[in-house]
mmCIF file of C-alpha atoms and ligand atoms in Angstrom:
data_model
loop_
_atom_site.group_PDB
_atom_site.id
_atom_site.type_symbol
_atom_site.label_atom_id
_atom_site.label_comp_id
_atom_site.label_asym_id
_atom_site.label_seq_id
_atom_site.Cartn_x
_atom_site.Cartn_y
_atom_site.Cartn_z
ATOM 1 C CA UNK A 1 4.363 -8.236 2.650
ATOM 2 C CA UNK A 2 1.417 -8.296 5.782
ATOM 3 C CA UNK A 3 2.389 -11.419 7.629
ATOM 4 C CA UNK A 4 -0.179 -12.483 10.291
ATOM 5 C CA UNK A 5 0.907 -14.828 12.769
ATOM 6 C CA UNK A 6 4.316 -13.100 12.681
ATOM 7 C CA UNK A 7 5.108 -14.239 16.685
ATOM 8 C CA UNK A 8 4.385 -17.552 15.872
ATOM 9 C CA UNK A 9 7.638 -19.913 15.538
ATOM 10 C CA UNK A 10 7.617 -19.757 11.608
ATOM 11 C CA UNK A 11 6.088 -16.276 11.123
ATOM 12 C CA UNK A 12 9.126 -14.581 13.178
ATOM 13 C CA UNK A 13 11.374 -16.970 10.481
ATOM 14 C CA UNK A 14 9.126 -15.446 7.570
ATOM 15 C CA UNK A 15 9.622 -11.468 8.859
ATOM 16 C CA UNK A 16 13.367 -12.294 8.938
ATOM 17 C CA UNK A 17 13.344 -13.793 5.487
ATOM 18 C CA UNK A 18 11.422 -11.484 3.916
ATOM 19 C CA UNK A 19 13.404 -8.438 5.876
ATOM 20 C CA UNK A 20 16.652 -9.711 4.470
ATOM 21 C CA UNK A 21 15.297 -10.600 0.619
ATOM 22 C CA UNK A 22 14.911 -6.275 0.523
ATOM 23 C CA UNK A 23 10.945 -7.023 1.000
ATOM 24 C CA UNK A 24 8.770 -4.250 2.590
ATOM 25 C CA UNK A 25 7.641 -6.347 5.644
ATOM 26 C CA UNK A 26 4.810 -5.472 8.097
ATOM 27 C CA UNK A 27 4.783 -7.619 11.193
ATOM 28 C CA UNK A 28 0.997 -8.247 12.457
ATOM 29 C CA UNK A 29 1.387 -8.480 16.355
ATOM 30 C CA UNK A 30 -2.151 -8.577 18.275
ATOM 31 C CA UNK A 31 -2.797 -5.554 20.477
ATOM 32 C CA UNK A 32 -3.223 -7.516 23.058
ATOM 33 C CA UNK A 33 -0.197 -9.376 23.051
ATOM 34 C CA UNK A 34 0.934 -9.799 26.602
ATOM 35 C CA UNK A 35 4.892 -9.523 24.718
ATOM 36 C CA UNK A 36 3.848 -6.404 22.645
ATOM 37 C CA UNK A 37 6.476 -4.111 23.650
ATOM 38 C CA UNK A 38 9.231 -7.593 22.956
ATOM 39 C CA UNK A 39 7.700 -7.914 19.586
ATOM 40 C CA UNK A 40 7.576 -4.372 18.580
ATOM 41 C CA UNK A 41 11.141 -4.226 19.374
ATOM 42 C CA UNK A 42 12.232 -7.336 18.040
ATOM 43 C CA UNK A 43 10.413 -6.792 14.768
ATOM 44 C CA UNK A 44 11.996 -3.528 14.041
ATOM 45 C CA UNK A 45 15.224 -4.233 15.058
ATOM 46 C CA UNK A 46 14.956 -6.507 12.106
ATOM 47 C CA UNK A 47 13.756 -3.703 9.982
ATOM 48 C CA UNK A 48 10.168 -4.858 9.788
ATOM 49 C CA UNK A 49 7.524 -2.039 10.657
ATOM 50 C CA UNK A 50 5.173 -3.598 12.775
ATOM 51 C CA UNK A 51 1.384 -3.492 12.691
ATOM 52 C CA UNK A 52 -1.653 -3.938 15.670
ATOM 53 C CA UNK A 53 -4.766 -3.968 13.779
ATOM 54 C CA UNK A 54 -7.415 -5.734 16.003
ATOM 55 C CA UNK A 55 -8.764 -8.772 15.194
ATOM 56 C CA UNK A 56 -12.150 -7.534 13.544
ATOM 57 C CA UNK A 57 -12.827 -7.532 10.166
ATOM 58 C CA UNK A 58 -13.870 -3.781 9.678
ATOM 59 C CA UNK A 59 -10.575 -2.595 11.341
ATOM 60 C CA UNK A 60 -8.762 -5.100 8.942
ATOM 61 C CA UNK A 61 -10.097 -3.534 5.677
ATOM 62 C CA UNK A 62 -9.327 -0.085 7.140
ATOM 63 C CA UNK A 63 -5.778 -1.350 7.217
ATOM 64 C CA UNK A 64 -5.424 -3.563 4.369
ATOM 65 C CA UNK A 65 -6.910 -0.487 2.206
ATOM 66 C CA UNK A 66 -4.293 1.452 3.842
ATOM 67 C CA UNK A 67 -1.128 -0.630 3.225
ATOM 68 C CA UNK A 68 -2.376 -1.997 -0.294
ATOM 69 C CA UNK A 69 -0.743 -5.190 0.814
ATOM 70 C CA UNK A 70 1.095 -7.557 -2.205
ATOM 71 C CA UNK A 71 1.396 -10.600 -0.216
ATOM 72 C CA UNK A 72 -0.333 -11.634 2.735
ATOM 73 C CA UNK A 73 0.700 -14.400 5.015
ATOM 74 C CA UNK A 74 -1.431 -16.354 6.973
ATOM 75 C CA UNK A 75 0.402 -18.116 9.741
ATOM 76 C CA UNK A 76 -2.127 -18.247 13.044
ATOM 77 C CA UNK A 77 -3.121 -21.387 14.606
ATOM 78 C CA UNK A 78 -3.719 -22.570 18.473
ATOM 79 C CA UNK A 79 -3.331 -25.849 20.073
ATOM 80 C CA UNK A 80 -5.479 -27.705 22.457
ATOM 81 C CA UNK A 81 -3.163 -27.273 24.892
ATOM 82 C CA UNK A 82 -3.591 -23.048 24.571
ATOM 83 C CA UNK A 83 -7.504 -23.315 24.786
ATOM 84 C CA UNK A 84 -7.184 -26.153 28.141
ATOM 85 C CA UNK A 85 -4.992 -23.377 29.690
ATOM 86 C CA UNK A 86 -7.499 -20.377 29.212
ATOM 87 C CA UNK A 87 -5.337 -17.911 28.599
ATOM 88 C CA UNK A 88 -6.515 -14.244 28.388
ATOM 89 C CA UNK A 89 -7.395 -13.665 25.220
ATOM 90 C CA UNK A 90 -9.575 -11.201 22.910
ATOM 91 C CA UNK A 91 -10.183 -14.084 20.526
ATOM 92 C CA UNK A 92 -11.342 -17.427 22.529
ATOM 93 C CA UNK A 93 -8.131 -20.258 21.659
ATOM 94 C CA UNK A 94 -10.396 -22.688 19.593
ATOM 95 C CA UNK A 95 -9.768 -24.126 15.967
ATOM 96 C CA UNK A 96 -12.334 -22.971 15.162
ATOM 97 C CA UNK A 97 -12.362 -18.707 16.406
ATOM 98 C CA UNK A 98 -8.408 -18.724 15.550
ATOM 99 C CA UNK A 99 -7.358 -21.198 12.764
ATOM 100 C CA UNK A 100 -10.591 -20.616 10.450
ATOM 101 C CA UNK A 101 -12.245 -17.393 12.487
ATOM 102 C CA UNK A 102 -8.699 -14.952 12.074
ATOM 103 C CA UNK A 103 -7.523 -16.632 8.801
ATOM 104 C CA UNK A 104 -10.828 -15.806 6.758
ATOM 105 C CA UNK A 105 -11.114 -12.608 8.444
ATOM 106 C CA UNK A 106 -7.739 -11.840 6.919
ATOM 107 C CA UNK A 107 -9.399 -13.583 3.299
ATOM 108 C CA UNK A 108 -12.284 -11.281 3.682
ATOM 109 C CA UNK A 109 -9.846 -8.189 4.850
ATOM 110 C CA UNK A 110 -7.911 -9.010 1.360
ATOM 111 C CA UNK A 111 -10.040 -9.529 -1.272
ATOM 112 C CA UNK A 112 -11.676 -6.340 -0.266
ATOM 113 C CA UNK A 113 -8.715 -3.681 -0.483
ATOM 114 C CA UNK A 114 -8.230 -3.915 -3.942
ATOM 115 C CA UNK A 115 -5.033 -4.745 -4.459
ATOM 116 C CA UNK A 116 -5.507 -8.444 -5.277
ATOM 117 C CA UNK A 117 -2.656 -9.520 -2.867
ATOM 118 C CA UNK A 118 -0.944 -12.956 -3.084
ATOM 119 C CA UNK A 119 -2.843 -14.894 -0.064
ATOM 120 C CA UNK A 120 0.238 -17.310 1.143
ATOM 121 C CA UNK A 121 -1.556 -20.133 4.011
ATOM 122 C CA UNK A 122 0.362 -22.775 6.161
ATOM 123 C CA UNK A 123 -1.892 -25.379 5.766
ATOM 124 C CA UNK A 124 -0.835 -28.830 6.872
ATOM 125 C CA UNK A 125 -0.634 -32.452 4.874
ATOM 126 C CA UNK A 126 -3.803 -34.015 4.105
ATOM 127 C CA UNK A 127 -5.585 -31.294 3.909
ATOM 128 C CA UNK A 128 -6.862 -32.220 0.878
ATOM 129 C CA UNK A 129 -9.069 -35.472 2.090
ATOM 130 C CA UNK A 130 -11.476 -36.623 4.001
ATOM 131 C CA UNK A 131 -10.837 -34.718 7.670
ATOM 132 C CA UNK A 132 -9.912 -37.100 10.473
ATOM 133 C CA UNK A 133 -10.034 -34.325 13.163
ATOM 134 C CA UNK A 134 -11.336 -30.478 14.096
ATOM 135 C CA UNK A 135 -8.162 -29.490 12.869
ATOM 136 C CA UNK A 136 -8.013 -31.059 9.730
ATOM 137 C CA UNK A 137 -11.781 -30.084 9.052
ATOM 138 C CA UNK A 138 -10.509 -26.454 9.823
ATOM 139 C CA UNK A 139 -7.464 -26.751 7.066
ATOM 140 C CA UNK A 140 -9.547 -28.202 4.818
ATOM 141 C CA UNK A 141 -12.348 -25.555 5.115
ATOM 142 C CA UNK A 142 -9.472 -22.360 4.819
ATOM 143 C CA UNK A 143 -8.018 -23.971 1.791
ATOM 144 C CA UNK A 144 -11.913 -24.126 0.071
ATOM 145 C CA UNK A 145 -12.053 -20.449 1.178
ATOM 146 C CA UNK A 146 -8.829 -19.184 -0.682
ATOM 147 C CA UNK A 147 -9.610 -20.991 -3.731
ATOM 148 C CA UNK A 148 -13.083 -19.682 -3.461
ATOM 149 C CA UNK A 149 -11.902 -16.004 -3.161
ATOM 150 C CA UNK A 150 -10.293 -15.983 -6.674
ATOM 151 C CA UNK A 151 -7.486 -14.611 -4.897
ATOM 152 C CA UNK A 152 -3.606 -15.737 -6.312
ATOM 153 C CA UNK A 153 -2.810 -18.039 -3.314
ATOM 154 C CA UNK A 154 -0.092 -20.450 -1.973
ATOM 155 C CA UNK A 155 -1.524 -23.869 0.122
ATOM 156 C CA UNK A 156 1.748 -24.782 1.854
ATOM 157 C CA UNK A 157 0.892 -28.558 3.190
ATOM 158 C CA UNK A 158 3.931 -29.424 5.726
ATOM 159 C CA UNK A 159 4.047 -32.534 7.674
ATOM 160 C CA UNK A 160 5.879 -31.490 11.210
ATOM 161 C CA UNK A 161 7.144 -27.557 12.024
ATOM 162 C CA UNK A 162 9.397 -28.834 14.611
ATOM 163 C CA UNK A 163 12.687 -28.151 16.046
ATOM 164 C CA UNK A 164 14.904 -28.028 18.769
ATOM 165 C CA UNK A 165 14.488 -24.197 18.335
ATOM 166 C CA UNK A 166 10.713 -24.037 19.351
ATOM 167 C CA UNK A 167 10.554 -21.554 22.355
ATOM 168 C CA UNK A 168 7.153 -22.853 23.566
ATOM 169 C CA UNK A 169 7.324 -26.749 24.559
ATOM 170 C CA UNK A 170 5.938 -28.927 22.848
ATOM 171 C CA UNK A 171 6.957 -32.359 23.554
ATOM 172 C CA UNK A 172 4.701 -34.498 22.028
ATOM 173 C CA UNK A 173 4.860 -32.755 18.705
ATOM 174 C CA UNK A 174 8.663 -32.585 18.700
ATOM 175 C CA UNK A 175 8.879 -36.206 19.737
ATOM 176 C CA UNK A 176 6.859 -37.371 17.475
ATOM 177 C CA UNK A 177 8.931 -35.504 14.679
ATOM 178 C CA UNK A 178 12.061 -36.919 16.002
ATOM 179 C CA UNK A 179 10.805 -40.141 15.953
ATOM 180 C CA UNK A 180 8.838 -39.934 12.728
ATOM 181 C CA UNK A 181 11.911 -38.812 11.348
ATOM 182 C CA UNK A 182 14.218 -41.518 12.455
ATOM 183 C CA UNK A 183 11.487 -43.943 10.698
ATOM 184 C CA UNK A 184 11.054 -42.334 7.533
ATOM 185 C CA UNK A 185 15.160 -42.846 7.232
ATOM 186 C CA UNK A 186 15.063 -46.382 7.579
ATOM 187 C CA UNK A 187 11.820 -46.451 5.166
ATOM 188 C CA UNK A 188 13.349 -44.019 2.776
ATOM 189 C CA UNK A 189 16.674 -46.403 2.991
ATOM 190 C CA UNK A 190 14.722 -49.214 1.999
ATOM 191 C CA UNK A 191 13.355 -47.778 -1.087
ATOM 192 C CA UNK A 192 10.224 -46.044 0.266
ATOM 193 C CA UNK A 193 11.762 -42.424 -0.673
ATOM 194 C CA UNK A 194 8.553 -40.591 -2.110
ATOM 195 C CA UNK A 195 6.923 -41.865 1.671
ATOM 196 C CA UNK A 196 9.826 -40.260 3.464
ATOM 197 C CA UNK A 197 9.999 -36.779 1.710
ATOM 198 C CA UNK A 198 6.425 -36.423 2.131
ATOM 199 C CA UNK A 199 6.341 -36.891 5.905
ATOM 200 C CA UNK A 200 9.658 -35.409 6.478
ATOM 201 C CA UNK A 201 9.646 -32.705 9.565
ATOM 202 C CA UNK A 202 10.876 -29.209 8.627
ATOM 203 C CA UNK A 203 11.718 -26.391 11.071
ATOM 204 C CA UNK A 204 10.027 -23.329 11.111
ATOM 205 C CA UNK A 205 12.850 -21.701 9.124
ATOM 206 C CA UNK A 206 12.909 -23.746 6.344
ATOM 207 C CA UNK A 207 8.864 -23.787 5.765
ATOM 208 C CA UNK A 208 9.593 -19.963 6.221
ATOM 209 C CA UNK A 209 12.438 -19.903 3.224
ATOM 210 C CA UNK A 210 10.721 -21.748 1.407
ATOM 211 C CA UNK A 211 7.330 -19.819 1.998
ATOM 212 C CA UNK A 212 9.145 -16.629 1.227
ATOM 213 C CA UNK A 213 10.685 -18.135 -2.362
ATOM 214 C CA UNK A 214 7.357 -19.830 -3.212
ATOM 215 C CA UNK A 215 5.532 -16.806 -2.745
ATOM 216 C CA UNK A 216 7.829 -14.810 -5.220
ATOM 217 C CA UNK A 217 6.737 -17.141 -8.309
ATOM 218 C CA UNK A 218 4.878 -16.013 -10.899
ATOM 219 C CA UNK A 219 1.921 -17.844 -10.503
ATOM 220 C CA UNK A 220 -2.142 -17.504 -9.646
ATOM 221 C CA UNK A 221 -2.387 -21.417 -7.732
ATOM 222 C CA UNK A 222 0.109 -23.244 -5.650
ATOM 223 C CA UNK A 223 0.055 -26.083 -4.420
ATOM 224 C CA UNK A 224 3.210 -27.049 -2.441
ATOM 225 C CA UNK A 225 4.056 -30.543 -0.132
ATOM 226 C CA UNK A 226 7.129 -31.052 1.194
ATOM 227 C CA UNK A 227 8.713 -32.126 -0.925
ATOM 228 C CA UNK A 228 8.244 -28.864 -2.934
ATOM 229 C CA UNK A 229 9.002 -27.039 -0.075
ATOM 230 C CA UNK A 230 12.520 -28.722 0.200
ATOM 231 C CA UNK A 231 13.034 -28.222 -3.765
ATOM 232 C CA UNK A 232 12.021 -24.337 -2.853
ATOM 233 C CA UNK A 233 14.876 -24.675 0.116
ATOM 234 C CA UNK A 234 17.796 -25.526 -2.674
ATOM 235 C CA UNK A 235 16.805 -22.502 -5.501
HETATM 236 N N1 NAP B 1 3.377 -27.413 14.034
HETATM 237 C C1 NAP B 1 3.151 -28.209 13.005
HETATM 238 O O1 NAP B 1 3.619 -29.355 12.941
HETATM 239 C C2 NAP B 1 2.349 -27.699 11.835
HETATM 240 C C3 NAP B 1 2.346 -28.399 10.670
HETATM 241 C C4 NAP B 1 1.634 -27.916 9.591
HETATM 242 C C5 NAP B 1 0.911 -26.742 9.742
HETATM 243 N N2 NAP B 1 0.893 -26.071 10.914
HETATM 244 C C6 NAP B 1 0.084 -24.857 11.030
HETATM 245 O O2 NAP B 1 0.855 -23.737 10.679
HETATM 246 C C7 NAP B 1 0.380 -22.572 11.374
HETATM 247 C C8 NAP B 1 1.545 -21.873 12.068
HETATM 248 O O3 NAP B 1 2.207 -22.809 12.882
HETATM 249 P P1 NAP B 1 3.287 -22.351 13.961
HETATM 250 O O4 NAP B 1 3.746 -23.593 14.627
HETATM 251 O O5 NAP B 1 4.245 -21.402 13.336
HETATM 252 O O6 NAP B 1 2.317 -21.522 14.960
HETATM 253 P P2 NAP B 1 2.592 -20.915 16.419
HETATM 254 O O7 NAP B 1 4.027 -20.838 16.753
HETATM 255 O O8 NAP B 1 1.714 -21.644 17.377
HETATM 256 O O9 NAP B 1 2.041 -19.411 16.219
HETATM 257 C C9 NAP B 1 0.683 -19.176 16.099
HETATM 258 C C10 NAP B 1 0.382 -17.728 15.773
HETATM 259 O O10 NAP B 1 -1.039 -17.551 15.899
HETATM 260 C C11 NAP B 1 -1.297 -16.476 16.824
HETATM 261 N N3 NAP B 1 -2.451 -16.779 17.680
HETATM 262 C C12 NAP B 1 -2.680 -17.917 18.369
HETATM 263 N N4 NAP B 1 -3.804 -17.799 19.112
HETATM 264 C C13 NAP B 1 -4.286 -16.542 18.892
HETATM 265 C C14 NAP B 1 -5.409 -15.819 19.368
HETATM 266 N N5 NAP B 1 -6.275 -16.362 20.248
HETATM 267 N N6 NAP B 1 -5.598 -14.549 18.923
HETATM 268 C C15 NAP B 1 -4.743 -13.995 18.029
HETATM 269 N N7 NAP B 1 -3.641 -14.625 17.544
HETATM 270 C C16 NAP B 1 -3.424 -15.892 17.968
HETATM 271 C C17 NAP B 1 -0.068 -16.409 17.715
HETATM 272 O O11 NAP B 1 -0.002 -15.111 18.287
HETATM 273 P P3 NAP B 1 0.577 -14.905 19.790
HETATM 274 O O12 NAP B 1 2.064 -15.140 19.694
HETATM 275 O O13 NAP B 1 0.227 -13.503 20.108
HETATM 276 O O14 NAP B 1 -0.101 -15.905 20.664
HETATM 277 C C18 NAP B 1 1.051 -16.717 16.717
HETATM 278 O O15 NAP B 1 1.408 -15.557 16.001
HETATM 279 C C19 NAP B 1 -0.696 -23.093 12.337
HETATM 280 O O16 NAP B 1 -1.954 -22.936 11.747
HETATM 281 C C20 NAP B 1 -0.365 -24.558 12.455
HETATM 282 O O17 NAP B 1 -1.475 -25.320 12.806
HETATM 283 C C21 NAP B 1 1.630 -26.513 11.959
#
């Protein structure tokens, strides 16, 4: 199992998973991760071996080639919020250079090593239809890729990764879960049930359990919404 994105709030949840299902798990943290020496530790504590390939596509195929990878999980996204601070950062925080640029790298990185590896992606609902936003357009542009690459693959479209447990704030985002949440009760209570599974927030360890199980079926396409990923949650 290579799982990009592995510092992100459900790819930490997906190194643990696989870690305790008996998987061999390699955590991707970028080399120049200001927390490098945190995650390095962290991971292996966990019994994960942990992985810095830089972000370029020839280094990528050096070390997908290398580890022969059966699953690969791609987890990586920014926010507006990352790319209006500026951080310092080998790859520039946009949609675009990080959610589509680093997610088809890793595409490219996997179809080429030869071992046909299961491409797992956290997409997001909707991405499907007609994009509303840059972020949408990006999902819906990663998902065209995969399918495109022949590759066995997993489109996992949550609503809201939120939860109390989020180290970075995010207060709109969780706020809006909570709230969207507290709706979709009284909708699902008046008979709109369907509505309210679909929309339903999840926390980054249940997309991550559910990722993890998903991922293990026997399968070349799949498609999952929430309300898969909750079925995945009670096998
Ligand atoms: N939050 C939601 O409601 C929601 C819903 C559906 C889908 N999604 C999508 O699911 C994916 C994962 O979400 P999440 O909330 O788990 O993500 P997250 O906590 O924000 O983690 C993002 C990951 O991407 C990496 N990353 C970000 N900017 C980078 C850069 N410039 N260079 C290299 N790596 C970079 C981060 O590495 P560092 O730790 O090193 O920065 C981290 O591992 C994202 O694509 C997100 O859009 C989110």
């Amino acid at each position: 199992m290579f799982v990009a994105g592995a510092t992100g709030y459900t790819g930490r949840e997906v190194v643990r998973e696989c870690v305790e299902r008996g998987l061999d798990t390699v955590a991707h943290v970028r080399p120049d991760s200001a927390r490098l020496d945190h995650w390095r530790a962290h991971f292996e504590d966990l019994g994960a071996r942990v992985d810095t390939t830089e972000w370029k596509l020839a280094a990528f195929k050096a070390s997908f080639e290398a580890l022969q990878p059966k699953t690969v999980y791609a987890l990586l996204g920014t926010t507006k919020a990352r790319g209006k601070r500026g951080e310092r950062s080998a790859v520039p925080d946009t949609y675009e250079a990080v959610d589509y640029g680093l997610t088809t790298l890793l595409l490219e990185a996997a179809v080429a090593c030869g071992s046909r590896p299961r491409f797992v992606y956290l997409s997001a609902i909707g991405a499907e239809g007609r994009p509303l936003n840059a972020y949408m357009d990006v999902r819906k542009r990663v998902e065209a890729a995969i399918v495109g690459s022949e590759l066995p693959h997993v489109l996992a479209r949550p609503a809201f990764v939120s939860g109390g447990d989020r180290e970075e704030a995010r207060p709109t985002e969780r706020a809006a879960a909570v709230v969207g949440d507290a709706l979709l009760g009284i909708v699902g209570k008046l008979g709109g049930k369907g509505l309210a599974t679909k929309y339903r927030s999840m926390t980054g360890a249940e997309v991550a359990k559910a990722l993890v199980h998903i991922a293990g079926r026997d399968a070349e396409t799949i498609v999952a919404e929430t309300e898969e990923l909750l079925r995945a949650l009670e096998a």
